[in-house]
Amino acid sequence: MPYEVNGQTVACDEEGYITNLSDWTPELAAVIAQAEDIDMDDERWEVVNFLREYYDEYQIAPAVRVLIKAVKKSMGPEKGNNKYMYELFPYGPAKQACKIAGLPKPTGCV
């Protein structure tokens, strides 16, 4: 089911990941988050923006352990841990946050 944003239709795969990464906008992220029952706040935006920067640098969407380790290194242990990340993204920090960030499904995610 494609997403509708500002009168535009954005294609996605059967799991809700957008098919063209250049279609991503913050407005689209809010629509995807709403479909995922996530209220985007500053903490969630921080992770989404971190993921987009990570992807720009490494050209890969990190699996959850890699994501948490990278967040811990960048933002500190109070944010780089399973408990915090799962509070923000209960259906899987890497999987759900990457979807909202307009990135491909992380490798190793089922």
Coordinates of N, CA, C and O in Angstrom, one line a residue:
M1 N 0.9 -1.2 0.0 CA 0.0 0.0 0.0 C 0.9 1.2 0.0 O 1.6 1.5 1.0
P2 N 0.8 2.0 -1.0 CA 1.7 3.2 -1.1 C 1.3 4.3 -0.1 O 0.2 4.3 0.4
Y3 N 2.3 5.2 0.2 CA 2.0 6.3 1.1 C 1.5 7.5 0.3 O 2.0 7.7 -0.8
E4 N 0.7 8.3 1.0 CA 0.2 9.5 0.3 C 0.8 10.7 1.2 O 0.5 10.8 2.4
V5 N 1.6 11.6 0.5 CA 2.2 12.7 1.2 C 2.1 13.9 0.3 O 2.6 13.9 -0.8
N6 N 1.4 15.0 0.8 CA 1.3 16.2 0.1 C 0.8 16.0 -1.4 O 1.4 16.6 -2.3
G7 N -0.2 15.2 -1.5 CA -0.7 14.9 -2.9 C 0.1 14.0 -3.8 O -0.2 13.8 -4.9
Q8 N 1.2 13.5 -3.2 CA 2.1 12.6 -4.0 C 1.9 11.2 -3.5 O 1.7 11.0 -2.3
T9 N 2.1 10.2 -4.4 CA 2.0 8.8 -4.0 C 3.5 8.3 -4.0 O 4.2 8.5 -4.9
V10 N 3.8 7.7 -2.8 CA 5.2 7.2 -2.7 C 5.1 5.7 -2.6 O 4.5 5.1 -1.7
A11 N 5.8 5.0 -3.5 CA 5.7 3.5 -3.6 C 6.5 2.9 -2.5 O 7.5 3.4 -2.0
C12 N 6.0 1.7 -2.0 CA 6.7 1.0 -1.0 C 6.6 -0.5 -1.3 O 5.7 -0.9 -2.1
D13 N 7.4 -1.3 -0.6 CA 7.3 -2.8 -0.8 C 6.2 -3.3 0.1 O 5.5 -2.5 0.8
E14 N 6.0 -4.6 0.1 CA 4.9 -5.2 0.9 C 5.1 -5.1 2.4 O 4.1 -5.2 3.1
E15 N 6.3 -4.7 2.9 CA 6.5 -4.5 4.3 C 6.5 -3.0 4.7 O 6.6 -2.7 5.8
G16 N 6.3 -2.1 3.7 CA 6.2 -0.7 4.0 C 7.5 0.1 3.9 O 7.5 1.3 4.2
Y17 N 8.5 -0.5 3.4 CA 9.8 0.2 3.1 C 9.7 0.9 1.7 O 9.3 0.3 0.8
I18 N 10.0 2.2 1.7 CA 9.9 2.9 0.4 C 10.8 2.3 -0.6 O 11.9 1.8 -0.3
T19 N 10.4 2.3 -1.9 CA 11.2 1.6 -2.9 C 12.3 2.5 -3.5 O 13.2 2.1 -4.1
N20 N 12.0 3.8 -3.5 CA 13.0 4.8 -4.0 C 13.5 5.7 -2.8 O 12.7 6.5 -2.4
L21 N 14.7 5.5 -2.4 CA 15.2 6.2 -1.2 C 15.2 7.7 -1.4 O 15.1 8.4 -0.4
S22 N 15.3 8.2 -2.6 CA 15.3 9.6 -2.8 C 13.9 10.3 -2.7 O 13.7 11.5 -2.6
D23 N 12.8 9.4 -2.5 CA 11.5 9.9 -2.2 C 11.3 10.4 -0.8 O 10.3 11.0 -0.4
W24 N 12.3 10.1 0.1 CA 12.1 10.3 1.5 C 12.1 11.8 1.8 O 12.9 12.6 1.3
T25 N 11.2 12.2 2.7 CA 11.2 13.6 3.2 C 10.8 13.4 4.7 O 10.2 12.4 5.1
P26 N 11.0 14.5 5.5 CA 10.5 14.4 6.9 C 9.0 14.2 6.9 O 8.5 13.6 7.9
E27 N 8.3 14.8 6.0 CA 6.8 14.7 6.0 C 6.4 13.2 5.7 O 5.5 12.7 6.4
L28 N 7.2 12.5 4.8 CA 6.9 11.1 4.6 C 7.3 10.3 5.8 O 6.5 9.4 6.2
A29 N 8.3 10.7 6.5 CA 8.7 10.0 7.8 C 7.5 10.0 8.8 O 7.2 9.0 9.4
A30 N 6.9 11.2 8.9 CA 5.8 11.3 9.8 C 4.6 10.5 9.4 O 4.0 9.9 10.3
V31 N 4.4 10.3 8.1 CA 3.3 9.5 7.6 C 3.6 8.0 7.9 O 2.7 7.2 8.4
I32 N 4.8 7.6 7.6 CA 5.2 6.2 7.9 C 5.2 5.9 9.4 O 4.6 4.9 9.9
A33 N 5.6 6.9 10.2 CA 5.6 6.7 11.7 C 4.1 6.6 12.2 O 3.8 5.7 13.0
Q34 N 3.2 7.3 11.6 CA 1.8 7.2 12.0 C 1.3 5.9 11.6 O 0.6 5.3 12.4
A35 N 1.7 5.3 10.5 CA 1.2 4.0 10.1 C 1.8 2.9 11.0 O 1.2 1.9 11.2
E36 N 2.9 3.2 11.6 CA 3.6 2.3 12.6 C 3.1 2.6 14.0 O 3.7 2.0 15.0
D37 N 2.2 3.5 14.2 CA 1.7 3.8 15.6 C 2.8 4.4 16.4 O 3.0 4.1 17.6
I38 N 3.7 5.2 15.8 CA 4.8 5.9 16.5 C 4.5 7.4 16.5 O 4.3 8.0 15.4
D39 N 4.6 8.0 17.6 CA 4.6 9.5 17.7 C 6.0 10.0 17.6 O 6.8 9.8 18.5
M40 N 6.3 10.8 16.6 CA 7.6 11.3 16.4 C 7.9 12.4 17.3 O 7.2 13.4 17.3
D41 N 8.9 12.2 18.2 CA 9.3 13.3 19.1 C 10.8 13.5 18.9 O 11.4 12.9 18.0
D42 N 11.4 14.4 19.6 CA 12.8 14.7 19.4 C 13.8 13.5 19.5 O 14.7 13.4 18.7
E43 N 13.5 12.6 20.5 CA 14.3 11.5 20.6 C 14.3 10.5 19.4 O 15.3 10.0 19.0
R44 N 13.1 10.4 18.9 CA 12.9 9.5 17.7 C 13.5 10.1 16.5 O 14.2 9.5 15.7
W45 N 13.3 11.4 16.3 CA 14.0 12.1 15.2 C 15.5 12.0 15.3 O 16.2 11.9 14.3
E46 N 16.0 12.1 16.5 CA 17.5 12.0 16.7 C 18.0 10.7 16.1 O 19.0 10.6 15.4
V47 N 17.2 9.6 16.4 CA 17.7 8.3 15.9 C 17.5 8.2 14.4 O 18.3 7.7 13.7
V48 N 16.3 8.7 13.9 CA 16.1 8.6 12.4 C 17.2 9.4 11.7 O 17.7 9.0 10.7
N49 N 17.5 10.6 12.2 CA 18.5 11.4 11.5 C 19.9 10.7 11.6 O 20.7 10.8 10.7
F50 N 20.2 10.1 12.8 CA 21.4 9.4 12.9 C 21.5 8.2 11.9 O 22.5 8.0 11.3
L51 N 20.4 7.5 11.7 CA 20.4 6.4 10.7 C 20.6 6.9 9.3 O 21.3 6.3 8.6
R52 N 20.0 8.1 9.0 CA 20.2 8.6 7.6 C 21.7 9.0 7.4 O 22.2 8.7 6.4
E53 N 22.3 9.6 8.4 CA 23.7 9.9 8.3 C 24.6 8.7 8.2 O 25.5 8.6 7.5
Y54 N 24.2 7.7 9.0 CA 25.0 6.4 9.0 C 24.9 5.8 7.6 O 25.9 5.3 7.0
Y55 N 23.7 5.8 7.0 CA 23.5 5.2 5.7 C 24.3 6.0 4.7 O 24.9 5.4 3.8
D56 N 24.3 7.3 4.7 CA 25.0 8.1 3.8 C 26.5 7.8 3.9 O 27.2 7.8 2.8
E57 N 27.0 7.5 5.1 CA 28.4 7.2 5.2 C 28.8 5.8 4.8 O 29.8 5.6 4.1
Y58 N 28.0 4.8 5.2 CA 28.3 3.4 5.0 C 27.5 2.7 3.9 O 27.9 1.5 3.6
Q59 N 26.5 3.3 3.4 CA 25.6 2.7 2.4 C 25.0 1.4 2.8 O 24.8 0.5 2.0
I60 N 24.7 1.3 4.1 CA 24.0 0.1 4.6 C 23.2 0.5 5.8 O 23.5 1.4 6.5
A61 N 22.0 -0.1 5.9 CA 21.2 0.1 7.0 C 21.6 -0.9 8.1 O 21.6 -2.1 7.9
P62 N 22.0 -0.4 9.3 CA 22.6 -1.3 10.3 C 21.6 -2.2 11.0 O 20.5 -1.8 11.2
A63 N 22.0 -3.4 11.3 CA 21.2 -4.3 12.1 C 21.2 -3.8 13.5 O 22.0 -2.9 13.9
V64 N 20.3 -4.3 14.3 CA 20.1 -3.7 15.7 C 21.3 -3.6 16.5 O 21.6 -2.6 17.2
R65 N 22.1 -4.7 16.6 CA 23.3 -4.6 17.4 C 24.3 -3.6 17.0 O 24.9 -2.8 17.8
V66 N 24.5 -3.5 15.7 CA 25.4 -2.5 15.1 C 24.8 -1.1 15.4 O 25.6 -0.1 15.7
L67 N 23.5 -0.9 15.2 CA 22.9 0.4 15.4 C 23.1 0.8 16.9 O 23.5 2.0 17.2
I68 N 22.8 -0.1 17.8 CA 22.9 0.3 19.2 C 24.4 0.6 19.6 O 24.6 1.6 20.3
K69 N 25.3 -0.1 19.1 CA 26.7 0.2 19.3 C 27.1 1.5 18.7 O 27.8 2.3 19.4
A70 N 26.6 1.9 17.5 CA 27.0 3.1 16.9 C 26.3 4.3 17.7 O 26.9 5.4 17.9
V71 N 25.1 4.1 18.1 CA 24.4 5.2 18.9 C 25.1 5.4 20.2 O 25.3 6.5 20.6
K72 N 25.5 4.3 20.9 CA 26.2 4.4 22.1 C 27.5 5.2 21.9 O 27.8 6.1 22.7
K73 N 28.2 4.9 20.9 CA 29.5 5.6 20.6 C 29.2 7.1 20.3 O 30.0 8.0 20.7
S74 N 28.2 7.4 19.6 CA 27.8 8.8 19.2 C 27.1 9.6 20.2 O 27.4 10.8 20.4
M75 N 26.1 9.0 20.9 CA 25.2 9.7 21.8 C 25.4 9.3 23.3 O 24.7 9.9 24.1
G76 N 26.2 8.3 23.5 CA 26.4 7.9 24.9 C 25.6 6.7 25.3 O 24.6 6.3 24.7
P77 N 26.0 6.1 26.5 CA 25.4 4.8 26.9 C 23.9 5.0 27.3 O 23.2 4.0 27.3
E78 N 23.5 6.2 27.7 CA 22.1 6.3 28.2 C 21.1 6.2 27.0 O 20.0 5.9 27.1
K79 N 21.6 6.4 25.7 CA 20.8 6.2 24.6 C 21.2 5.0 23.8 O 20.4 4.4 23.1
G80 N 22.4 4.6 23.9 CA 22.9 3.4 23.1 C 22.8 2.2 23.9 O 23.7 1.5 24.2
N81 N 21.5 1.8 24.1 CA 21.2 0.5 24.8 C 19.9 0.0 24.4 O 19.0 0.7 23.8
N82 N 19.7 -1.3 24.5 CA 18.4 -2.0 24.0 C 17.2 -1.4 24.6 O 16.2 -1.1 23.9
K83 N 17.2 -1.2 26.0 CA 16.0 -0.7 26.6 C 15.5 0.6 26.1 O 14.3 0.8 25.7
Y84 N 16.4 1.6 25.9 CA 16.0 2.9 25.4 C 15.5 2.8 24.0 O 14.5 3.3 23.6
M85 N 16.3 2.0 23.1 CA 15.9 1.9 21.7 C 14.6 1.2 21.5 O 13.8 1.6 20.7
Y86 N 14.3 0.2 22.3 CA 13.0 -0.5 22.2 C 11.9 0.3 22.7 O 10.7 0.1 22.3
E87 N 12.1 1.2 23.7 CA 11.1 2.1 24.1 C 10.7 3.1 23.0 O 9.5 3.4 22.8
L88 N 11.7 3.5 22.2 CA 11.4 4.4 21.1 C 10.7 3.7 19.9 O 9.8 4.2 19.3
F89 N 11.2 2.5 19.6 CA 10.8 1.7 18.5 C 10.5 0.3 18.9 O 11.3 -0.6 18.7
P90 N 9.3 0.1 19.4 CA 9.0 -1.2 20.1 C 8.9 -2.4 19.1 O 9.1 -3.6 19.5
Y91 N 8.8 -2.2 17.8 CA 8.7 -3.3 16.9 C 10.1 -3.6 16.3 O 10.2 -4.2 15.2
G92 N 11.1 -3.1 16.9 CA 12.5 -3.3 16.5 C 13.2 -2.1 16.1 O 12.8 -1.4 15.1
P93 N 14.2 -1.6 16.9 CA 14.8 -0.3 16.6 C 15.4 -0.2 15.2 O 15.2 0.8 14.6
A94 N 16.1 -1.2 14.8 CA 16.7 -1.1 13.4 C 15.6 -1.2 12.4 O 15.5 -0.3 11.5
K95 N 14.7 -2.2 12.4 CA 13.7 -2.4 11.4 C 12.7 -1.2 11.3 O 12.5 -0.7 10.2
Q96 N 12.2 -0.9 12.4 CA 11.1 0.2 12.4 C 11.7 1.6 12.2 O 11.2 2.3 11.4
A97 N 12.9 1.9 12.8 CA 13.5 3.2 12.6 C 14.0 3.3 11.2 O 13.9 4.4 10.6
C98 N 14.5 2.3 10.6 CA 15.0 2.3 9.2 C 13.8 2.6 8.3 O 14.0 3.3 7.3
K99 N 12.7 2.0 8.5 CA 11.5 2.2 7.7 C 11.1 3.6 7.7 O 10.9 4.3 6.7
I100 N 11.1 4.2 8.9 CA 10.7 5.6 9.1 C 11.7 6.5 8.5 O 11.4 7.6 7.9
A101 N 13.0 6.1 8.5 CA 14.1 6.9 8.0 C 14.2 6.8 6.4 O 15.0 7.4 5.8
G102 N 13.3 6.0 5.8 CA 13.3 5.8 4.4 C 14.5 5.0 3.9 O 14.9 5.1 2.7
L103 N 15.0 4.1 4.7 CA 16.1 3.3 4.4 C 15.7 1.8 4.1 O 14.6 1.5 4.5
P104 N 16.5 1.1 3.4 CA 16.1 -0.3 3.2 C 16.1 -1.1 4.5 O 16.6 -0.7 5.5
K105 N 15.4 -2.3 4.4 CA 15.4 -3.1 5.6 C 16.8 -3.5 5.9 O 17.6 -3.9 5.1
P106 N 17.1 -3.4 7.2 CA 18.5 -3.8 7.6 C 18.8 -5.3 7.3 O 18.0 -6.1 7.4
T107 N 20.1 -5.5 7.0 CA 20.5 -6.9 6.7 C 20.4 -7.7 8.0 O 20.7 -7.2 9.1
G108 N 19.9 -8.9 7.9 CA 19.8 -9.8 9.0 C 18.5 -9.6 9.7 O 18.2 -10.4 10.7
C109 N 17.6 -8.7 9.3 CA 16.3 -8.6 9.9 C 15.3 -9.5 9.2 O 15.3 -9.5 8.0
V110 N 14.5 -10.2 10.0 CA 13.5 -11.1 9.4 C 12.2 -10.4 9.2 O 11.9 -9.4 9.9

